[in-house]
Amino acid sequence: MSTPPLNKLSVKVDGNQLIFYNPNNEIDDNIGVTFHRTLRIPDDGKIYPLPPSLGSFPVKRVDDYLDRVPEAWKKQGGVFIPLYQREAMWLEFMNFNTEYPHAMKIAVGKVNALSGETWDEEIKLRNVQDYVVTPLQPWLDGINAGDGYIKQFIAMPLGGGYTVEGQVTGEEKVGGCQIICYAPNHEKRLKQFAPKPVVQRSKQCEKKSSYGSDLQSLNLTPSFSIPSSNDCVNSLFVPPSASGSSFGYVMPQEEMCYESAPSSSSCVPSLMDHTILEQELSKCTLDDDECENDFLDYEGTEERKVSGAKELGLAAGGKMKQQIIEDPYGPSFWDEMTKARIFIHIVNSEMYEQITGEKVPPTPITAQTYASYNYPWFDFYNEDTGSVGKSNILSQVKSVKEVDQEKYAWPQQNDSSVQINNVTTIKGSFNKSDVRDGDW
């Protein structure tokens, strides 16, 4: 039996965050992945900006519940997270040190979320780049739909024909989300340090609870306002908490300028301002007519229909403006021997409670409610890098609404348009010729 390489990456759970790390290297070589709750944007043909975070999903290790998980999970290992049907999520990638970049392949039901091709573990030149490069790519909110936009990740049960996996492969056997992380070639990294990002995204709207366990009542008032500023923020660093979850805006130790769009009077709130926003939103719950809960009877196995406990996959939702940044280093920069992968099982609220004994908090507020209080949305772009091309496979994937229209004679979700007047623009930057400062 061959000896595994000493520099193989590993994965661990730290609070509500996955950490890819090198056991034989310093902490600088680590990268955290967080799964954020968010607003499900309307599927109305419009292209929306990035919605905020409404807290992070809890991440549980399969091995801690071996007496209660499905048999297939025992073989697959990994972790599991709970989502409601039709709930949206986005992924955040946070490098511990920006001079240690990583390549991340993201799959939904073992269908690549950027290219639409079936799962493989090679890094090579392809028609459509099938991995993101961090820290240049701080977030991913959905599948690559080309032309600078994505279709939002939406959780749906397996067996109903909604998921990306089902539409691309014709089967819904895998579900969940899969991630593989690659470190750079050691020598090449030393020659070319990674760029330092302008921002670590925090569309954060969470309180002290990382999953919104304090969501109790919608207690917002139209008079609530967020102070604004057009100033640059210099050398402000907010370290992650011990649990791995972020609180407020997480900013690296770099100079950061935020520009507001479309109104110059509305800019990114300061850390204190945003804490106020978190505290208000963390109280939110919904009336019955605003909830997007597990209320529809979808097709599936008889066992799923009887118990109500379902494994979920990821489907396509509404369109969102998001640049997927082209790899500026090229495939040969990455070391295929230095990698780690993980299977993220997704379950509905009932299955999560059956396995863990824990209740899942209520669903977040709707996009319509959020926008009515003029809370901020976000736009991130990088003029110094290219963008990943269009996937002909994924561009053909039907959204949840489109599948609904084929199945039912009436709407199954609220897709009324949202008027957005508060968009915060965040500019990224990258220059391979930048000169690095060292210790003097």
Coordinates of C-alpha atoms in Angstrom, one line a residue:
M1 CA 0.0 0.0 0.0
S2 CA 1.4 3.4 -1.0
T3 CA 2.0 6.0 1.7
P4 CA -0.3 9.0 1.5
P5 CA 1.6 12.3 0.9
L6 CA 2.6 14.1 4.1
N7 CA 1.0 17.3 2.8
K8 CA -2.5 15.9 2.2
L9 CA -5.2 18.3 3.4
S10 CA -7.7 17.4 6.1
V11 CA -11.1 18.7 7.0
K12 CA -12.6 19.4 10.5
V13 CA -15.7 21.1 11.9
D14 CA -15.1 24.2 14.0
G15 CA -18.4 25.5 15.3
N16 CA -20.6 26.1 12.2
Q17 CA -17.6 26.2 9.9
L18 CA -15.7 23.6 7.8
I19 CA -12.0 24.1 8.0
F20 CA -9.7 22.7 5.3
Y21 CA -6.2 22.5 6.9
N22 CA -2.8 21.0 6.4
P23 CA -1.8 19.0 9.5
N24 CA 1.9 19.5 8.7
N25 CA 1.7 23.2 8.1
E26 CA 1.0 26.4 9.9
I27 CA -2.5 27.8 10.4
D28 CA -1.9 30.2 7.6
D29 CA -2.7 27.4 5.1
N30 CA -6.2 27.0 6.4
I31 CA -9.5 28.0 4.7
G32 CA -12.9 28.1 6.3
V33 CA -16.2 27.4 4.5
T34 CA -19.5 28.6 6.0
F35 CA -23.0 27.9 4.8
H36 CA -25.2 30.9 5.2
R37 CA -29.0 31.2 5.5
T38 CA -30.3 34.0 3.2
L39 CA -33.3 35.4 1.4
R40 CA -34.8 33.4 -1.4
I41 CA -34.9 36.0 -4.2
P42 CA -37.9 36.1 -6.5
D43 CA -37.8 34.1 -9.7
D44 CA -39.4 36.8 -11.8
G45 CA -37.0 37.2 -14.7
K46 CA -35.1 40.1 -13.0
I47 CA -31.5 39.9 -12.0
Y48 CA -31.0 40.7 -8.3
P49 CA -28.0 41.8 -6.3
L50 CA -26.6 39.7 -3.5
P51 CA -28.8 39.2 -0.5
P52 CA -27.4 39.3 3.1
S53 CA -26.6 36.5 5.5
L54 CA -29.3 35.7 8.0
G55 CA -27.0 33.5 10.1
S56 CA -25.1 30.3 9.4
F57 CA -26.4 26.7 9.2
P58 CA -25.3 24.3 11.9
V59 CA -22.8 21.8 10.7
K60 CA -22.9 18.3 12.3
R61 CA -20.5 15.4 11.8
V62 CA -22.0 12.2 10.5
D63 CA -19.7 10.2 12.7
D64 CA -21.3 11.7 15.8
Y65 CA -24.7 10.2 14.9
L66 CA -23.9 6.8 13.4
D67 CA -26.7 5.1 15.2
R68 CA -29.3 7.4 13.6
V69 CA -28.1 8.3 10.1
P70 CA -29.0 6.4 6.9
E71 CA -26.7 3.5 6.1
A72 CA -25.4 5.2 2.9
W73 CA -24.1 8.1 5.1
K74 CA -21.9 5.7 7.1
K75 CA -20.0 4.9 3.9
Q76 CA -19.9 8.5 2.6
G77 CA -19.0 10.2 5.9
G78 CA -18.9 13.9 5.9
V79 CA -21.3 16.3 7.6
F80 CA -25.0 17.3 7.4
I81 CA -26.9 20.6 7.6
P82 CA -30.6 21.4 7.8
L83 CA -32.6 23.5 5.3
Y84 CA -36.3 23.9 4.8
Q85 CA -37.7 23.1 1.4
R86 CA -37.4 26.1 -0.9
E87 CA -34.9 27.7 1.5
A88 CA -31.8 29.4 -0.1
M89 CA -28.2 29.4 1.0
W90 CA -24.8 30.7 -0.1
L91 CA -21.3 29.6 0.6
E92 CA -18.5 31.8 2.1
F93 CA -14.8 31.0 1.7
M94 CA -12.5 32.7 4.1
N95 CA -8.7 32.2 3.8
F96 CA -6.8 32.5 7.1
N97 CA -3.9 34.1 5.2
T98 CA -4.4 35.6 1.7
E99 CA -0.9 34.5 0.7
Y100 CA -2.2 30.9 0.8
P101 CA -4.8 30.7 -2.0
H102 CA -6.9 27.6 -2.6
A103 CA -8.9 26.1 -5.5
M104 CA -12.4 24.9 -4.5
K105 CA -14.6 22.6 -6.6
I106 CA -18.3 22.8 -5.6
A107 CA -20.8 20.2 -6.7
V108 CA -24.5 19.7 -6.2
G109 CA -25.5 16.1 -6.3
K110 CA -22.0 15.4 -7.8
V111 CA -22.8 17.8 -10.7
N112 CA -20.2 20.6 -10.9
A113 CA -21.8 23.9 -10.0
L114 CA -19.7 25.9 -12.4
S115 CA -19.4 23.6 -15.5
G116 CA -22.4 21.2 -15.1
E117 CA -20.1 18.3 -15.7
T118 CA -20.1 15.2 -13.6
W119 CA -17.9 15.0 -10.5
D120 CA -14.1 14.4 -11.0
E121 CA -11.1 15.4 -9.0
E122 CA -8.8 16.7 -11.7
I123 CA -7.6 20.2 -12.1
K124 CA -7.0 20.9 -15.8
L125 CA -7.8 23.3 -18.6
R126 CA -11.5 22.9 -19.6
N127 CA -14.0 24.7 -21.8
V128 CA -15.6 26.1 -18.6
Q129 CA -13.4 26.5 -15.5
D130 CA -14.9 24.1 -12.9
Y131 CA -13.5 25.6 -9.6
V132 CA -13.3 28.8 -7.8
V133 CA -10.1 30.5 -6.5
T134 CA -10.0 31.9 -3.1
P135 CA -9.6 34.5 -1.7
L136 CA -10.4 36.1 -5.0
Q137 CA -13.9 34.4 -4.9
P138 CA -15.2 35.1 -1.5
W139 CA -18.7 33.7 -2.0
L140 CA -20.8 31.5 -4.2
D141 CA -24.6 31.9 -4.2
G142 CA -25.7 29.5 -7.0
I143 CA -24.9 27.6 -10.2
N144 CA -23.1 29.3 -13.0
A145 CA -25.6 30.6 -15.5
G146 CA -23.1 32.7 -17.5
D147 CA -23.1 36.3 -18.5
G148 CA -22.1 37.4 -15.0
Y149 CA -25.0 35.9 -13.1
I150 CA -25.9 32.7 -11.2
K151 CA -29.1 30.9 -10.3
Q152 CA -29.6 30.8 -6.6
F153 CA -29.1 27.6 -4.6
I154 CA -32.5 26.4 -3.4
A155 CA -33.1 23.2 -1.3
M156 CA -35.6 20.7 -2.7
P157 CA -36.4 17.1 -2.0
L158 CA -34.9 14.3 -4.1
G159 CA -37.3 12.5 -6.4
G160 CA -39.4 15.4 -7.7
G161 CA -37.3 16.5 -10.7
Y162 CA -36.4 19.8 -9.2
T163 CA -32.7 19.4 -8.5
V164 CA -29.8 20.3 -10.7
E165 CA -28.6 16.7 -10.3
G166 CA -32.0 15.3 -11.5
Q167 CA -32.1 17.6 -14.6
V168 CA -28.5 17.1 -15.7
T169 CA -28.1 13.3 -15.0
G170 CA -31.7 12.1 -15.1
E171 CA -31.4 10.6 -11.6
E172 CA -31.6 11.9 -8.1
K173 CA -29.6 9.5 -6.1
V174 CA -26.8 11.6 -4.5
G175 CA -28.3 14.9 -3.3
G176 CA -26.5 17.3 -1.0
C177 CA -23.3 19.3 -1.8
Q178 CA -19.8 18.1 -2.4
I179 CA -16.6 20.2 -2.0
I180 CA -13.0 19.4 -2.8
C181 CA -10.2 21.8 -1.8
Y182 CA -6.7 22.0 -3.4
A183 CA -3.7 23.8 -2.1
P184 CA -1.2 25.4 -4.5
N185 CA 2.1 23.9 -5.5
H186 CA 4.5 24.8 -2.7
E187 CA 7.3 26.2 -5.0
K188 CA 4.9 28.1 -7.2
R189 CA 3.2 29.7 -4.3
L190 CA 6.5 30.9 -2.9
K191 CA 7.2 32.5 -6.3
Q192 CA 3.8 34.1 -6.6
F193 CA 2.0 35.1 -3.4
A194 CA -1.7 35.3 -3.7
P195 CA -3.4 38.7 -4.0
K196 CA -4.9 40.3 -0.9
P197 CA -8.6 40.7 -1.2
V198 CA -10.3 44.0 -0.7
V199 CA -13.1 42.4 1.4
Q200 CA -14.3 39.3 3.1
R201 CA -18.0 39.2 2.4
S202 CA -20.3 39.7 5.2
K203 CA -23.8 40.1 4.1
Q204 CA -24.1 39.4 7.8
C205 CA -27.4 39.9 9.5
E206 CA -27.0 37.5 12.4
K207 CA -26.9 38.0 16.1
K208 CA -25.0 36.0 18.7
S209 CA -26.7 32.8 17.6
S210 CA -25.0 31.4 14.5
Y211 CA -28.2 29.8 13.2
G212 CA -30.8 32.4 14.3
S213 CA -31.9 30.4 17.3
D214 CA -33.1 33.6 18.8
L215 CA -35.5 34.3 15.9
Q216 CA -38.7 35.1 17.8
S217 CA -40.8 37.9 16.5
L218 CA -40.8 40.4 13.6
N219 CA -40.1 43.5 15.5
L220 CA -39.0 46.0 12.9
T221 CA -40.3 49.5 12.5
P222 CA -40.3 51.7 9.4
S223 CA -38.5 54.3 11.3
F224 CA -35.4 52.1 11.8
S225 CA -32.4 53.4 9.9
I226 CA -28.8 52.6 9.4
P227 CA -26.2 55.5 9.7
S228 CA -24.2 55.7 6.5
S229 CA -20.7 56.7 5.7
N230 CA -18.7 57.1 2.5
D231 CA -15.3 57.0 4.2
C232 CA -12.6 54.4 3.6
V233 CA -12.0 51.9 6.4
N234 CA -8.3 51.4 7.1
S235 CA -6.6 48.6 9.0
L236 CA -9.7 47.4 10.7
F237 CA -9.5 43.7 11.5
V238 CA -12.3 41.6 13.1
P239 CA -11.0 38.1 13.9
P240 CA -13.4 35.1 13.6
S241 CA -15.0 33.9 16.8
A242 CA -13.9 30.7 18.5
S243 CA -16.9 28.9 17.0
G244 CA -15.8 29.9 13.5
S245 CA -18.9 32.0 12.8
S246 CA -18.5 35.6 11.8
F247 CA -20.1 38.5 13.6
G248 CA -20.8 41.7 11.7
Y249 CA -18.6 42.6 8.8
V250 CA -15.4 40.5 8.6
M251 CA -12.7 42.6 7.3
P252 CA -9.1 41.6 6.5
Q253 CA -6.1 43.8 7.4
E254 CA -6.2 45.7 4.2
E255 CA -7.3 49.1 3.0
M256 CA -11.0 48.9 2.1
C257 CA -13.1 51.4 0.3
Y258 CA -16.8 50.9 -0.1
E259 CA -18.9 52.7 -2.6
S260 CA -22.6 53.0 -2.4
A261 CA -25.0 52.5 -5.3
P262 CA -27.2 54.0 -6.4
S263 CA -27.4 56.7 -3.7
S264 CA -24.3 58.3 -2.3
S265 CA -26.1 58.7 1.0
S266 CA -26.3 55.0 1.5
C267 CA -23.0 53.3 2.2
V268 CA -21.8 50.1 3.9
P269 CA -22.8 50.5 7.6
S270 CA -20.0 50.5 10.1
L271 CA -19.4 47.5 12.3
M272 CA -21.5 49.0 15.1
D273 CA -24.3 50.0 12.6
H274 CA -24.4 46.5 11.3
T275 CA -24.6 45.0 14.8
I276 CA -27.8 46.9 15.2
L277 CA -29.1 45.4 12.0
E278 CA -28.2 41.9 13.2
Q279 CA -30.0 42.4 16.4
E280 CA -33.2 43.6 14.7
L281 CA -33.2 40.8 12.0
S282 CA -32.3 38.1 14.5
K283 CA -35.7 38.6 16.1
C284 CA -37.6 37.9 12.8
T285 CA -40.1 35.3 12.3
L286 CA -43.0 35.2 9.9
D287 CA -46.7 35.1 9.7
D288 CA -48.2 32.0 8.1
D289 CA -48.6 33.8 4.7
E290 CA -44.9 34.8 4.7
C291 CA -43.4 31.5 5.7
E292 CA -41.7 29.2 3.1
N293 CA -41.9 26.0 5.0
D294 CA -42.1 22.2 4.4
F295 CA -45.8 22.3 3.4
L296 CA -45.9 20.7 -0.1
D297 CA -46.2 17.0 -0.8
Y298 CA -43.4 16.3 -3.3
E299 CA -42.8 13.1 -5.1
G300 CA -40.4 10.6 -3.5
T301 CA -40.1 7.2 -2.0
E302 CA -42.9 5.8 0.1
E303 CA -40.7 5.9 3.1
R304 CA -40.1 9.6 2.7
K305 CA -43.8 10.3 2.2
V306 CA -44.8 8.4 5.3
S307 CA -42.1 9.8 7.7
G308 CA -41.8 13.3 6.3
A309 CA -38.1 13.2 6.8
K310 CA -36.3 13.9 3.6
E311 CA -32.9 14.2 2.2
L312 CA -32.6 17.3 0.0
G313 CA -30.6 18.3 -3.1
L314 CA -29.9 21.8 -4.5
A315 CA -32.1 23.2 -7.3
A316 CA -31.9 26.5 -9.2
G317 CA -33.8 29.6 -8.1
G318 CA -33.9 33.2 -9.3
K319 CA -31.2 35.0 -11.1
M320 CA -28.5 36.9 -9.2
K321 CA -25.6 39.1 -10.4
Q322 CA -22.4 37.4 -9.3
Q323 CA -19.0 37.3 -11.0
I324 CA -17.3 33.9 -10.9
I325 CA -13.7 34.9 -11.1
E326 CA -11.3 33.3 -13.6
D327 CA -8.2 31.6 -12.3
P328 CA -5.4 34.1 -12.8
Y329 CA -2.7 31.4 -12.0
G330 CA -3.8 28.6 -14.3
P331 CA -4.5 24.9 -13.5
S332 CA -0.8 24.0 -13.2
F333 CA -0.5 26.2 -10.2
W334 CA -2.5 23.7 -8.1
D335 CA -1.3 20.5 -6.5
E336 CA -3.7 17.6 -7.1
M337 CA -1.9 15.6 -4.4
T338 CA -2.6 18.2 -1.7
K339 CA -6.3 18.1 -1.4
A340 CA -9.3 17.1 0.8
R341 CA -12.9 16.5 0.0
I342 CA -16.1 16.3 1.9
F343 CA -19.7 15.3 1.4
I344 CA -22.3 17.7 2.8
H345 CA -25.6 16.0 3.3
I346 CA -28.7 18.3 3.3
V347 CA -31.8 17.3 5.3
N348 CA -35.1 18.9 5.9
S349 CA -36.2 20.0 9.4
E350 CA -37.9 16.8 10.4
M351 CA -35.0 14.6 9.5
Y352 CA -32.6 16.9 11.3
E353 CA -34.7 16.7 14.4
Q354 CA -34.9 12.9 14.2
I355 CA -31.2 12.6 13.9
T356 CA -30.0 15.2 16.4
G357 CA -33.0 15.8 18.7
E358 CA -32.6 19.5 18.0
K359 CA -35.3 21.8 16.7
V360 CA -34.6 23.8 13.5
P361 CA -35.4 27.5 13.9
P362 CA -38.1 29.1 11.7
T363 CA -37.4 30.2 8.2
P364 CA -35.9 33.7 7.5
I365 CA -38.0 36.6 6.5
T366 CA -38.9 36.9 2.9
A367 CA -37.1 39.1 0.3
Q368 CA -40.2 41.2 0.0
T369 CA -40.3 41.9 3.8
Y370 CA -36.5 42.6 3.9
A371 CA -36.7 45.0 1.0
S372 CA -39.7 46.9 2.4
Y373 CA -37.4 48.1 5.3
N374 CA -34.7 49.3 2.9
Y375 CA -32.0 47.1 4.4
P376 CA -28.9 46.7 2.2
W377 CA -28.2 44.3 -0.6
F378 CA -24.7 43.8 -2.1
D379 CA -22.8 43.9 -5.4
F380 CA -19.2 42.6 -5.6
Y381 CA -17.0 42.8 -8.7
N382 CA -13.4 42.7 -9.7
E383 CA -12.3 44.7 -12.7
D384 CA -8.8 43.2 -12.7
T385 CA -9.8 39.6 -13.4
G386 CA -11.7 37.8 -16.0
S387 CA -14.9 35.8 -15.5
V388 CA -15.7 32.1 -15.9
G389 CA -17.6 31.4 -19.2
K390 CA -21.1 30.2 -19.6
S391 CA -22.0 26.6 -19.0
N392 CA -24.2 25.3 -21.8
I393 CA -25.3 22.5 -19.5
L394 CA -26.3 24.6 -16.5
S395 CA -27.9 27.3 -18.6
Q396 CA -30.5 24.7 -19.6
V397 CA -31.4 23.8 -16.0
K398 CA -35.0 24.9 -15.1
S399 CA -35.7 26.8 -12.0
V400 CA -37.9 25.7 -9.2
K401 CA -40.6 28.0 -10.4
E402 CA -40.4 26.6 -14.0
V403 CA -40.7 23.0 -12.7
D404 CA -43.7 24.1 -10.6
Q405 CA -45.4 25.5 -13.7
E406 CA -45.0 22.1 -15.4
K407 CA -46.4 20.2 -12.4
Y408 CA -49.1 22.4 -11.0
A409 CA -51.8 24.7 -12.2
W410 CA -51.1 27.4 -9.6
P411 CA -48.1 29.0 -8.1
Q412 CA -46.3 27.2 -5.3
Q413 CA -44.3 30.1 -4.0
N414 CA -44.3 33.9 -3.8
D415 CA -42.3 35.3 -6.7
S416 CA -43.6 38.8 -6.7
S417 CA -40.9 41.3 -7.7
V418 CA -38.9 43.3 -5.1
Q419 CA -38.0 46.9 -5.5
I420 CA -34.4 47.4 -4.3
N421 CA -33.1 50.9 -3.6
N422 CA -30.2 50.1 -1.2
V423 CA -27.3 48.4 -2.9
T424 CA -23.8 48.4 -1.4
T425 CA -21.1 48.0 -4.1
I426 CA -17.8 46.3 -3.0
K427 CA -14.9 46.4 -5.4
G428 CA -12.2 43.6 -5.4
S429 CA -8.7 44.0 -6.9
F430 CA -5.9 41.8 -8.1
N431 CA -2.6 42.6 -9.6
K432 CA 0.0 39.9 -10.1
S433 CA 2.8 42.6 -10.3
D434 CA 2.1 44.0 -6.8
V435 CA 5.2 44.3 -4.7
R436 CA 5.0 42.5 -1.3
D437 CA 6.2 44.3 1.8
G438 CA 8.1 42.2 4.4
D439 CA 9.6 42.4 7.9
W440 CA 12.0 45.4 8.3

